[in-house]
PDB file of N, CA and C and ligand atoms in Angstrom:
ATOM      1  N   MET A   1     -13.662  -7.939  -5.649  1.00  0.00           N
ATOM      2  CA  MET A   1     -13.002  -6.839  -6.342  1.00  0.00           C
ATOM      3  C   MET A   1     -13.226  -5.543  -5.565  1.00  0.00           C
ATOM      4  N   ALA A   2     -12.253  -4.670  -5.677  1.00  0.00           N
ATOM      5  CA  ALA A   2     -12.387  -3.364  -5.037  1.00  0.00           C
ATOM      6  C   ALA A   2     -11.616  -2.348  -5.872  1.00  0.00           C
ATOM      7  N   ASN A   3     -12.194  -1.198  -6.055  1.00  0.00           N
ATOM      8  CA  ASN A   3     -11.493  -0.118  -6.745  1.00  0.00           C
ATOM      9  C   ASN A   3     -10.564   0.566  -5.750  1.00  0.00           C
ATOM     10  N   ILE A   4      -9.278   0.532  -6.077  1.00  0.00           N
ATOM     11  CA  ILE A   4      -8.261   1.143  -5.231  1.00  0.00           C
ATOM     12  C   ILE A   4      -7.609   2.260  -6.030  1.00  0.00           C
ATOM     13  N   THR A   5      -7.484   3.428  -5.436  1.00  0.00           N
ATOM     14  CA  THR A   5      -6.839   4.556  -6.113  1.00  0.00           C
ATOM     15  C   THR A   5      -5.464   4.791  -5.515  1.00  0.00           C
ATOM     16  N   TYR A   6      -4.471   4.798  -6.391  1.00  0.00           N
ATOM     17  CA  TYR A   6      -3.085   5.044  -6.009  1.00  0.00           C
ATOM     18  C   TYR A   6      -2.733   6.459  -6.473  1.00  0.00           C
ATOM     19  N   ILE A   7      -2.267   7.284  -5.561  1.00  0.00           N
ATOM     20  CA  ILE A   7      -1.852   8.633  -5.929  1.00  0.00           C
ATOM     21  C   ILE A   7      -0.347   8.739  -5.695  1.00  0.00           C
ATOM     22  N   GLU A   8       0.378   8.899  -6.788  1.00  0.00           N
ATOM     23  CA  GLU A   8       1.842   8.973  -6.695  1.00  0.00           C
ATOM     24  C   GLU A   8       2.269  10.350  -6.206  1.00  0.00           C
ATOM     25  N   ALA A   9       3.516  10.464  -5.774  1.00  0.00           N
ATOM     26  CA  ALA A   9       4.018  11.727  -5.233  1.00  0.00           C
ATOM     27  C   ALA A   9       3.906  12.851  -6.258  1.00  0.00           C
ATOM     28  N   SER A  10       3.937  12.514  -7.530  1.00  0.00           N
ATOM     29  CA  SER A  10       3.814  13.512  -8.608  1.00  0.00           C
ATOM     30  C   SER A  10       2.384  14.025  -8.743  1.00  0.00           C
ATOM     31  N   GLY A  11       1.446  13.355  -8.101  1.00  0.00           N
ATOM     32  CA  GLY A  11       0.036  13.712  -8.242  1.00  0.00           C
ATOM     33  C   GLY A  11      -0.700  12.808  -9.211  1.00  0.00           C
ATOM     34  N   GLN A  12       0.044  11.997  -9.954  1.00  0.00           N
ATOM     35  CA  GLN A  12      -0.568  11.047 -10.893  1.00  0.00           C
ATOM     36  C   GLN A  12      -1.490  10.087 -10.134  1.00  0.00           C
ATOM     37  N   SER A  13      -2.712   9.986 -10.563  1.00  0.00           N
ATOM     38  CA  SER A  13      -3.695   9.139  -9.891  1.00  0.00           C
ATOM     39  C   SER A  13      -4.118   7.993 -10.810  1.00  0.00           C
ATOM     40  N   THR A  14      -4.125   6.775 -10.265  1.00  0.00           N
ATOM     41  CA  THR A  14      -4.537   5.602 -11.046  1.00  0.00           C
ATOM     42  C   THR A  14      -5.486   4.777 -10.197  1.00  0.00           C
ATOM     43  N   THR A  15      -6.621   4.426 -10.758  1.00  0.00           N
ATOM     44  CA  THR A  15      -7.572   3.568 -10.041  1.00  0.00           C
ATOM     45  C   THR A  15      -7.586   2.194 -10.697  1.00  0.00           C
ATOM     46  N   ILE A  16      -7.447   1.176  -9.870  1.00  0.00           N
ATOM     47  CA  ILE A  16      -7.396  -0.208 -10.336  1.00  0.00           C
ATOM     48  C   ILE A  16      -8.512  -0.986  -9.668  1.00  0.00           C
ATOM     49  N   ASN A  17      -9.197  -1.802 -10.452  1.00  0.00           N
ATOM     50  CA  ASN A  17     -10.190  -2.720  -9.897  1.00  0.00           C
ATOM     51  C   ASN A  17      -9.442  -3.990  -9.528  1.00  0.00           C
ATOM     52  N   LEU A  18      -9.156  -4.130  -8.250  1.00  0.00           N
ATOM     53  CA  LEU A  18      -8.211  -5.148  -7.786  1.00  0.00           C
ATOM     54  C   LEU A  18      -8.939  -6.414  -7.349  1.00  0.00           C
ATOM     55  N   TYR A  19      -8.452  -7.542  -7.875  1.00  0.00           N
ATOM     56  CA  TYR A  19      -9.038  -8.842  -7.527  1.00  0.00           C
ATOM     57  C   TYR A  19      -8.984  -9.074  -6.023  1.00  0.00           C
ATOM     58  N   GLU A  20     -10.023  -9.701  -5.513  1.00  0.00           N
ATOM     59  CA  GLU A  20     -10.070 -10.122  -4.115  1.00  0.00           C
ATOM     60  C   GLU A  20      -8.841 -10.986  -3.813  1.00  0.00           C
ATOM     61  N   GLY A  21      -8.171 -10.681  -2.727  1.00  0.00           N
ATOM     62  CA  GLY A  21      -7.025 -11.484  -2.307  1.00  0.00           C
ATOM     63  C   GLY A  21      -5.694 -10.994  -2.833  1.00  0.00           C
ATOM     64  N   TRP A  22      -5.715 -10.194  -3.884  1.00  0.00           N
ATOM     65  CA  TRP A  22      -4.467  -9.594  -4.357  1.00  0.00           C
ATOM     66  C   TRP A  22      -4.042  -8.522  -3.361  1.00  0.00           C
ATOM     67  N   SER A  23      -2.736  -8.370  -3.204  1.00  0.00           N
ATOM     68  CA  SER A  23      -2.273  -7.288  -2.334  1.00  0.00           C
ATOM     69  C   SER A  23      -2.243  -5.977  -3.121  1.00  0.00           C
ATOM     70  N   LEU A  24      -2.252  -4.882  -2.380  1.00  0.00           N
ATOM     71  CA  LEU A  24      -2.168  -3.578  -3.039  1.00  0.00           C
ATOM     72  C   LEU A  24      -0.827  -3.422  -3.747  1.00  0.00           C
ATOM     73  N   MET A  25       0.212  -4.067  -3.246  1.00  0.00           N
ATOM     74  CA  MET A  25       1.506  -4.064  -3.936  1.00  0.00           C
ATOM     75  C   MET A  25       1.394  -4.786  -5.279  1.00  0.00           C
ATOM     76  N   GLN A  26       0.770  -5.962  -5.294  1.00  0.00           N
ATOM     77  CA  GLN A  26       0.616  -6.706  -6.545  1.00  0.00           C
ATOM     78  C   GLN A  26      -0.169  -5.889  -7.567  1.00  0.00           C
ATOM     79  N   GLY A  27      -1.201  -5.227  -7.111  1.00  0.00           N
ATOM     80  CA  GLY A  27      -1.996  -4.403  -8.017  1.00  0.00           C
ATOM     81  C   GLY A  27      -1.171  -3.298  -8.641  1.00  0.00           C
ATOM     82  N   ALA A  28      -0.295  -2.702  -7.852  1.00  0.00           N
ATOM     83  CA  ALA A  28       0.535  -1.605  -8.359  1.00  0.00           C
ATOM     84  C   ALA A  28       1.577  -2.115  -9.349  1.00  0.00           C
ATOM     85  N   THR A  29       2.292  -3.163  -8.986  1.00  0.00           N
ATOM     86  CA  THR A  29       3.378  -3.627  -9.864  1.00  0.00           C
ATOM     87  C   THR A  29       2.823  -4.242 -11.152  1.00  0.00           C
ATOM     88  N   ALA A  30       1.658  -4.859 -11.077  1.00  0.00           N
ATOM     89  CA  ALA A  30       1.064  -5.462 -12.280  1.00  0.00           C
ATOM     90  C   ALA A  30       0.506  -4.410 -13.231  1.00  0.00           C
ATOM     91  N   ASN A  31       0.341  -3.202 -12.725  1.00  0.00           N
ATOM     92  CA  ASN A  31      -0.268  -2.153 -13.547  1.00  0.00           C
ATOM     93  C   ASN A  31       0.665  -0.977 -13.796  1.00  0.00           C
ATOM     94  N   GLY A  32       1.954  -1.191 -13.574  1.00  0.00           N
ATOM     95  CA  GLY A  32       2.944  -0.180 -13.956  1.00  0.00           C
ATOM     96  C   GLY A  32       2.937   1.076 -13.118  1.00  0.00           C
ATOM     97  N   ILE A  33       2.504   0.968 -11.872  1.00  0.00           N
ATOM     98  CA  ILE A  33       2.545   2.142 -10.997  1.00  0.00           C
ATOM     99  C   ILE A  33       3.948   2.240 -10.403  1.00  0.00           C
ATOM    100  N   ASP A  34       4.653   3.306 -10.758  1.00  0.00           N
ATOM    101  CA  ASP A  34       6.077   3.402 -10.428  1.00  0.00           C
ATOM    102  C   ASP A  34       6.368   3.615  -8.947  1.00  0.00           C
ATOM    103  N   GLY A  35       5.422   4.145  -8.209  1.00  0.00           N
ATOM    104  CA  GLY A  35       5.691   4.533  -6.825  1.00  0.00           C
ATOM    105  C   GLY A  35       5.809   3.392  -5.845  1.00  0.00           C
ATOM    106  N   ILE A  36       5.573   2.172  -6.294  1.00  0.00           N
ATOM    107  CA  ILE A  36       5.732   0.990  -5.450  1.00  0.00           C
ATOM    108  C   ILE A  36       6.675   0.029  -6.158  1.00  0.00           C
ATOM    109  N   LEU A  37       7.711  -0.424  -5.446  1.00  0.00           N
ATOM    110  CA  LEU A  37       8.686  -1.325  -6.067  1.00  0.00           C
ATOM    111  C   LEU A  37       8.391  -2.786  -5.745  1.00  0.00           C
ATOM    112  N   GLY A  38       8.155  -3.101  -4.501  1.00  0.00           N
ATOM    113  CA  GLY A  38       7.843  -4.491  -4.134  1.00  0.00           C
ATOM    114  C   GLY A  38       8.996  -5.439  -4.385  1.00  0.00           C
ATOM    115  N   GLU A  39      10.184  -5.047  -4.012  1.00  0.00           N
ATOM    116  CA  GLU A  39      11.387  -5.818  -4.365  1.00  0.00           C
ATOM    117  C   GLU A  39      11.427  -7.224  -3.768  1.00  0.00           C
ATOM    118  N   CYS A  40      10.821  -7.450  -2.629  1.00  0.00           N
ATOM    119  CA  CYS A  40      10.893  -8.791  -2.022  1.00  0.00           C
ATOM    120  C   CYS A  40       9.745  -9.680  -2.465  1.00  0.00           C
ATOM    121  N   GLY A  41       8.889  -9.163  -3.316  1.00  0.00           N
ATOM    122  CA  GLY A  41       7.798  -9.988  -3.832  1.00  0.00           C
ATOM    123  C   GLY A  41       6.633 -10.143  -2.871  1.00  0.00           C
ATOM    124  N   GLY A  42       6.659  -9.401  -1.788  1.00  0.00           N
ATOM    125  CA  GLY A  42       5.510  -9.422  -0.887  1.00  0.00           C
ATOM    126  C   GLY A  42       5.725 -10.195   0.393  1.00  0.00           C
ATOM    127  N   SER A  43       6.970 -10.498   0.715  1.00  0.00           N
ATOM    128  CA  SER A  43       7.227 -11.289   1.928  1.00  0.00           C
ATOM    129  C   SER A  43       7.598 -10.424   3.129  1.00  0.00           C
ATOM    130  N   CYS A  44       7.256  -9.164   3.091  1.00  0.00           N
ATOM    131  CA  CYS A  44       7.451  -8.259   4.227  1.00  0.00           C
ATOM    132  C   CYS A  44       8.931  -8.175   4.615  1.00  0.00           C
ATOM    133  N   ALA A  45       9.797  -8.063   3.594  1.00  0.00           N
ATOM    134  CA  ALA A  45      11.229  -8.092   3.865  1.00  0.00           C
ATOM    135  C   ALA A  45      12.017  -6.981   3.191  1.00  0.00           C
ATOM    136  N   CYS A  46      11.335  -5.991   2.576  1.00  0.00           N
ATOM    137  CA  CYS A  46      12.116  -4.968   1.863  1.00  0.00           C
ATOM    138  C   CYS A  46      11.663  -3.532   2.150  1.00  0.00           C
ATOM    139  N   ALA A  47      10.414  -3.336   2.504  1.00  0.00           N
ATOM    140  CA  ALA A  47       9.855  -2.004   2.796  1.00  0.00           C
ATOM    141  C   ALA A  47       9.817  -1.085   1.581  1.00  0.00           C
ATOM    142  N   THR A  48       9.858  -1.654   0.360  1.00  0.00           N
ATOM    143  CA  THR A  48       9.772  -0.808  -0.842  1.00  0.00           C
ATOM    144  C   THR A  48       8.341  -0.758  -1.399  1.00  0.00           C
ATOM    145  N   CYS A  49       7.390  -1.085  -0.565  1.00  0.00           N
ATOM    146  CA  CYS A  49       5.978  -0.979  -0.957  1.00  0.00           C
ATOM    147  C   CYS A  49       5.236  -0.068   0.021  1.00  0.00           C
ATOM    148  N   HIS A  50       5.989   0.828   0.619  1.00  0.00           N
ATOM    149  CA  HIS A  50       5.444   1.773   1.612  1.00  0.00           C
ATOM    150  C   HIS A  50       4.337   2.623   0.987  1.00  0.00           C
ATOM    151  N   CYS A  51       3.266   2.802   1.731  1.00  0.00           N
ATOM    152  CA  CYS A  51       2.204   3.698   1.273  1.00  0.00           C
ATOM    153  C   CYS A  51       1.545   4.361   2.481  1.00  0.00           C
ATOM    154  N   TYR A  52       0.830   5.432   2.184  1.00  0.00           N
ATOM    155  CA  TYR A  52       0.070   6.146   3.207  1.00  0.00           C
ATOM    156  C   TYR A  52      -1.413   5.915   2.927  1.00  0.00           C
ATOM    157  N   VAL A  53      -2.086   5.301   3.881  1.00  0.00           N
ATOM    158  CA  VAL A  53      -3.494   4.963   3.711  1.00  0.00           C
ATOM    159  C   VAL A  53      -4.366   6.129   4.175  1.00  0.00           C
ATOM    160  N   ASP A  54      -5.413   6.394   3.406  1.00  0.00           N
ATOM    161  CA  ASP A  54      -6.402   7.398   3.799  1.00  0.00           C
ATOM    162  C   ASP A  54      -6.797   7.137   5.263  1.00  0.00           C
ATOM    163  N   GLU A  55      -6.533   8.096   6.122  1.00  0.00           N
ATOM    164  CA  GLU A  55      -6.708   7.883   7.559  1.00  0.00           C
ATOM    165  C   GLU A  55      -8.148   7.519   7.923  1.00  0.00           C
ATOM    166  N   ALA A  56      -9.098   8.037   7.172  1.00  0.00           N
ATOM    167  CA  ALA A  56     -10.506   7.752   7.472  1.00  0.00           C
ATOM    168  C   ALA A  56     -10.851   6.291   7.221  1.00  0.00           C
ATOM    169  N   ARG A  57      -9.976   5.574   6.493  1.00  0.00           N
ATOM    170  CA  ARG A  57     -10.266   4.180   6.142  1.00  0.00           C
ATOM    171  C   ARG A  57      -9.380   3.185   6.894  1.00  0.00           C
ATOM    172  N   LEU A  58      -8.531   3.670   7.766  1.00  0.00           N
ATOM    173  CA  LEU A  58      -7.606   2.750   8.444  1.00  0.00           C
ATOM    174  C   LEU A  58      -8.340   1.625   9.165  1.00  0.00           C
ATOM    175  N   ALA A  59      -9.499   1.923   9.723  1.00  0.00           N
ATOM    176  CA  ALA A  59     -10.238   0.909  10.484  1.00  0.00           C
ATOM    177  C   ALA A  59     -10.777  -0.203   9.591  1.00  0.00           C
ATOM    178  N   ASP A  60     -10.812   0.015   8.270  1.00  0.00           N
ATOM    179  CA  ASP A  60     -11.301  -1.018   7.349  1.00  0.00           C
ATOM    180  C   ASP A  60     -10.228  -2.053   7.035  1.00  0.00           C
ATOM    181  N   LEU A  61      -8.993  -1.777   7.427  1.00  0.00           N
ATOM    182  CA  LEU A  61      -7.877  -2.675   7.124  1.00  0.00           C
ATOM    183  C   LEU A  61      -7.605  -3.594   8.307  1.00  0.00           C
ATOM    184  N   SER A  62      -7.066  -4.770   8.000  1.00  0.00           N
ATOM    185  CA  SER A  62      -6.557  -5.609   9.076  1.00  0.00           C
ATOM    186  C   SER A  62      -5.399  -4.871   9.718  1.00  0.00           C
ATOM    187  N   PRO A  63      -5.267  -4.950  11.043  1.00  0.00           N
ATOM    188  CA  PRO A  63      -4.159  -4.245  11.684  1.00  0.00           C
ATOM    189  C   PRO A  63      -2.810  -4.787  11.221  1.00  0.00           C
ATOM    190  N   ALA A  64      -1.800  -3.938  11.269  1.00  0.00           N
ATOM    191  CA  ALA A  64      -0.451  -4.371  10.890  1.00  0.00           C
ATOM    192  C   ALA A  64       0.056  -5.412  11.873  1.00  0.00           C
ATOM    193  N   THR A  65       0.718  -6.421  11.344  1.00  0.00           N
ATOM    194  CA  THR A  65       1.330  -7.441  12.206  1.00  0.00           C
ATOM    195  C   THR A  65       2.606  -6.869  12.817  1.00  0.00           C
ATOM    196  N   GLU A  66       3.131  -7.598  13.793  1.00  0.00           N
ATOM    197  CA  GLU A  66       4.378  -7.161  14.423  1.00  0.00           C
ATOM    198  C   GLU A  66       5.501  -7.082  13.393  1.00  0.00           C
ATOM    199  N   SER A  67       5.569  -8.041  12.469  1.00  0.00           N
ATOM    200  CA  SER A  67       6.648  -8.007  11.477  1.00  0.00           C
ATOM    201  C   SER A  67       6.485  -6.828  10.527  1.00  0.00           C
ATOM    202  N   GLU A  68       5.255  -6.479  10.174  1.00  0.00           N
ATOM    203  CA  GLU A  68       5.052  -5.293   9.332  1.00  0.00           C
ATOM    204  C   GLU A  68       5.479  -4.033  10.086  1.00  0.00           C
ATOM    205  N   LEU A  69       5.103  -3.939  11.348  1.00  0.00           N
ATOM    206  CA  LEU A  69       5.478  -2.750  12.131  1.00  0.00           C
ATOM    207  C   LEU A  69       6.995  -2.623  12.224  1.00  0.00           C
ATOM    208  N   GLN A  70       7.679  -3.755  12.374  1.00  0.00           N
ATOM    209  CA  GLN A  70       9.150  -3.700  12.431  1.00  0.00           C
ATOM    210  C   GLN A  70       9.732  -3.285  11.091  1.00  0.00           C
ATOM    211  N   MET A  71       9.178  -3.820   9.998  1.00  0.00           N
ATOM    212  CA  MET A  71       9.706  -3.479   8.671  1.00  0.00           C
ATOM    213  C   MET A  71       9.435  -2.012   8.340  1.00  0.00           C
ATOM    214  N   LEU A  72       8.368  -1.452   8.879  1.00  0.00           N
ATOM    215  CA  LEU A  72       8.076  -0.029   8.634  1.00  0.00           C
ATOM    216  C   LEU A  72       9.172   0.873   9.201  1.00  0.00           C
ATOM    217  N   ASP A  73       9.978   0.349  10.115  1.00  0.00           N
ATOM    218  CA  ASP A  73      11.126   1.130  10.605  1.00  0.00           C
ATOM    219  C   ASP A  73      12.152   1.356   9.503  1.00  0.00           C
ATOM    220  N   ASN A  74      12.073   0.601   8.426  1.00  0.00           N
ATOM    221  CA  ASN A  74      13.082   0.656   7.368  1.00  0.00           C
ATOM    222  C   ASN A  74      12.633   1.405   6.117  1.00  0.00           C
ATOM    223  N   VAL A  75      11.481   2.049   6.156  1.00  0.00           N
ATOM    224  CA  VAL A  75      11.026   2.735   4.942  1.00  0.00           C
ATOM    225  C   VAL A  75      11.944   3.915   4.645  1.00  0.00           C
ATOM    226  N   ALA A  76      12.064   4.230   3.349  1.00  0.00           N
ATOM    227  CA  ALA A  76      12.979   5.295   2.920  1.00  0.00           C
ATOM    228  C   ALA A  76      12.393   6.686   3.167  1.00  0.00           C
ATOM    229  N   ALA A  77      11.118   6.821   2.966  1.00  0.00           N
ATOM    230  CA  ALA A  77      10.463   8.124   3.157  1.00  0.00           C
ATOM    231  C   ALA A  77       9.972   8.234   4.598  1.00  0.00           C
ATOM    232  N   GLU A  78       9.471   9.394   4.928  1.00  0.00           N
ATOM    233  CA  GLU A  78       8.970   9.633   6.289  1.00  0.00           C
ATOM    234  C   GLU A  78       7.910   8.596   6.676  1.00  0.00           C
ATOM    235  N   ARG A  79       8.085   8.012   7.864  1.00  0.00           N
ATOM    236  CA  ARG A  79       7.049   7.113   8.387  1.00  0.00           C
ATOM    237  C   ARG A  79       6.013   7.954   9.119  1.00  0.00           C
ATOM    238  N   ARG A  80       4.761   7.706   8.816  1.00  0.00           N
ATOM    239  CA  ARG A  80       3.667   8.461   9.426  1.00  0.00           C
ATOM    240  C   ARG A  80       2.713   7.487  10.120  1.00  0.00           C
ATOM    241  N   PRO A  81       1.783   8.018  10.942  1.00  0.00           N
ATOM    242  CA  PRO A  81       0.845   7.128  11.639  1.00  0.00           C
ATOM    243  C   PRO A  81       0.021   6.266  10.676  1.00  0.00           C
ATOM    244  N   ASN A  82      -0.179   6.748   9.453  1.00  0.00           N
ATOM    245  CA  ASN A  82      -0.975   5.977   8.479  1.00  0.00           C
ATOM    246  C   ASN A  82      -0.093   5.227   7.486  1.00  0.00           C
ATOM    247  N   SER A  83       1.180   5.049   7.815  1.00  0.00           N
ATOM    248  CA  SER A  83       2.073   4.265   6.955  1.00  0.00           C
ATOM    249  C   SER A  83       1.729   2.785   7.050  1.00  0.00           C
ATOM    250  N   ARG A  84       1.690   2.143   5.902  1.00  0.00           N
ATOM    251  CA  ARG A  84       1.521   0.690   5.828  1.00  0.00           C
ATOM    252  C   ARG A  84       2.386   0.155   4.695  1.00  0.00           C
ATOM    253  N   LEU A  85       2.541  -1.173   4.697  1.00  0.00           N
ATOM    254  CA  LEU A  85       3.210  -1.833   3.573  1.00  0.00           C
ATOM    255  C   LEU A  85       2.125  -2.397   2.664  1.00  0.00           C
ATOM    256  N   ALA A  86       2.172  -1.997   1.402  1.00  0.00           N
ATOM    257  CA  ALA A  86       1.094  -2.364   0.475  1.00  0.00           C
ATOM    258  C   ALA A  86       1.025  -3.864   0.225  1.00  0.00           C
ATOM    259  N   CYS A  87       2.119  -4.576   0.454  1.00  0.00           N
ATOM    260  CA  CYS A  87       2.077  -6.034   0.236  1.00  0.00           C
ATOM    261  C   CYS A  87       1.325  -6.745   1.351  1.00  0.00           C
ATOM    262  N   GLN A  88       1.088  -6.055   2.440  1.00  0.00           N
ATOM    263  CA  GLN A  88       0.409  -6.678   3.573  1.00  0.00           C
ATOM    264  C   GLN A  88      -1.067  -6.322   3.636  1.00  0.00           C
ATOM    265  N   ILE A  89      -1.554  -5.601   2.633  1.00  0.00           N
ATOM    266  CA  ILE A  89      -2.968  -5.230   2.581  1.00  0.00           C
ATOM    267  C   ILE A  89      -3.597  -5.976   1.413  1.00  0.00           C
ATOM    268  N   LYS A  90      -4.520  -6.861   1.715  1.00  0.00           N
ATOM    269  CA  LYS A  90      -5.184  -7.659   0.681  1.00  0.00           C
ATOM    270  C   LYS A  90      -6.514  -7.027   0.295  1.00  0.00           C
ATOM    271  N   SER A  91      -6.794  -7.077  -0.993  1.00  0.00           N
ATOM    272  CA  SER A  91      -8.042  -6.530  -1.492  1.00  0.00           C
ATOM    273  C   SER A  91      -9.236  -7.341  -0.995  1.00  0.00           C
ATOM    274  N   THR A  92     -10.207  -6.630  -0.466  1.00  0.00           N
ATOM    275  CA  THR A  92     -11.501  -7.225  -0.113  1.00  0.00           C
ATOM    276  C   THR A  92     -12.566  -6.195  -0.481  1.00  0.00           C
ATOM    277  N   ALA A  93     -13.810  -6.630  -0.511  1.00  0.00           N
ATOM    278  CA  ALA A  93     -14.895  -5.702  -0.836  1.00  0.00           C
ATOM    279  C   ALA A  93     -14.947  -4.540   0.153  1.00  0.00           C
ATOM    280  N   MET A  94     -14.483  -4.777   1.376  1.00  0.00           N
ATOM    281  CA  MET A  94     -14.452  -3.712   2.401  1.00  0.00           C
ATOM    282  C   MET A  94     -13.599  -2.520   1.979  1.00  0.00           C
ATOM    283  N   LEU A  95     -12.658  -2.767   1.066  1.00  0.00           N
ATOM    284  CA  LEU A  95     -11.723  -1.704   0.685  1.00  0.00           C
ATOM    285  C   LEU A  95     -12.200  -0.891  -0.515  1.00  0.00           C
ATOM    286  N   GLU A  96     -13.407  -1.151  -0.989  1.00  0.00           N
ATOM    287  CA  GLU A  96     -13.923  -0.412  -2.148  1.00  0.00           C
ATOM    288  C   GLU A  96     -13.738   1.099  -1.960  1.00  0.00           C
ATOM    289  N   GLY A  97     -13.104   1.721  -2.949  1.00  0.00           N
ATOM    290  CA  GLY A  97     -12.925   3.173  -2.927  1.00  0.00           C
ATOM    291  C   GLY A  97     -11.736   3.657  -2.130  1.00  0.00           C
ATOM    292  N   LEU A  98     -10.929   2.727  -1.634  1.00  0.00           N
ATOM    293  CA  LEU A  98      -9.769   3.130  -0.822  1.00  0.00           C
ATOM    294  C   LEU A  98      -8.787   3.963  -1.650  1.00  0.00           C
ATOM    295  N   VAL A  99      -8.239   4.988  -1.016  1.00  0.00           N
ATOM    296  CA  VAL A  99      -7.208   5.824  -1.643  1.00  0.00           C
ATOM    297  C   VAL A  99      -5.922   5.674  -0.846  1.00  0.00           C
ATOM    298  N   ILE A 100      -4.827   5.388  -1.552  1.00  0.00           N
ATOM    299  CA  ILE A 100      -3.519   5.379  -0.891  1.00  0.00           C
ATOM    300  C   ILE A 100      -2.600   6.353  -1.613  1.00  0.00           C
ATOM    301  N   HIS A 101      -1.773   7.015  -0.838  1.00  0.00           N
ATOM    302  CA  HIS A 101      -0.763   7.924  -1.389  1.00  0.00           C
ATOM    303  C   HIS A 101       0.588   7.230  -1.317  1.00  0.00           C
ATOM    304  N   LEU A 102       1.393   7.436  -2.332  1.00  0.00           N
ATOM    305  CA  LEU A 102       2.705   6.798  -2.400  1.00  0.00           C
ATOM    306  C   LEU A 102       3.777   7.820  -2.098  1.00  0.00           C
ATOM    307  N   PRO A 103       4.811   7.424  -1.373  1.00  0.00           N
ATOM    308  CA  PRO A 103       5.881   8.372  -1.017  1.00  0.00           C
ATOM    309  C   PRO A 103       6.741   8.720  -2.242  1.00  0.00           C
ATOM    310  N   ALA A 104       7.539   9.773  -2.092  1.00  0.00           N
ATOM    311  CA  ALA A 104       8.374  10.235  -3.194  1.00  0.00           C
ATOM    312  C   ALA A 104       9.496   9.255  -3.505  1.00  0.00           C
ATOM    313  N   THR A 105       9.887   8.453  -2.507  1.00  0.00           N
ATOM    314  CA  THR A 105      10.951   7.487  -2.733  1.00  0.00           C
ATOM    315  C   THR A 105      10.682   6.206  -1.965  1.00  0.00           C
ATOM    316  N   GLN A 106      11.199   5.113  -2.508  1.00  0.00           N
ATOM    317  CA  GLN A 106      11.074   3.812  -1.821  1.00  0.00           C
ATOM    318  C   GLN A 106      12.441   3.247  -1.462  1.00  0.00           C
ATOM    319  N   GLU A 107      13.510   3.951  -1.847  1.00  0.00           N
ATOM    320  CA  GLU A 107      14.845   3.422  -1.544  1.00  0.00           C
ATOM    321  C   GLU A 107      15.846   4.545  -1.453  1.00  0.00           C
TER     322      GLU A 107
HETATM  323  S1  FES B   1       7.051  -5.950  -1.115  1.00  0.00           S
HETATM  324 FE1  FES B   1       8.737  -6.145   0.249  1.00  0.00          FE
HETATM  325  S2  FES B   1       7.905  -5.470   2.137  1.00  0.00           S
HETATM  326 FE2  FES B   1       6.245  -5.280   0.769  1.00  0.00          FE
END
């Protein structure tokens, strides 16, 4: 389990204790966080789970795969160096306390 904090573009902050192995996208959609859509169900095919990861914690995440990097070209909001797809980040104890910011739009 890891406590993950999602901060929506409105400033609304929600912290979820996310099961090990669940993706950050699954945690958001299961808990009614509007800033992540997850339209493809987590198969890295829609880019509607775009998030900005706290830059100080990027090294705690598995690096983005080539397919994730390609899909990040399709995000609706500005792509930044700390942009990731929330469906490709799995909860582990290493992520305890992680903060992600959600863009103003996903489509
Ligand atoms: S849920 Fe579709 S790319 Fe992440």
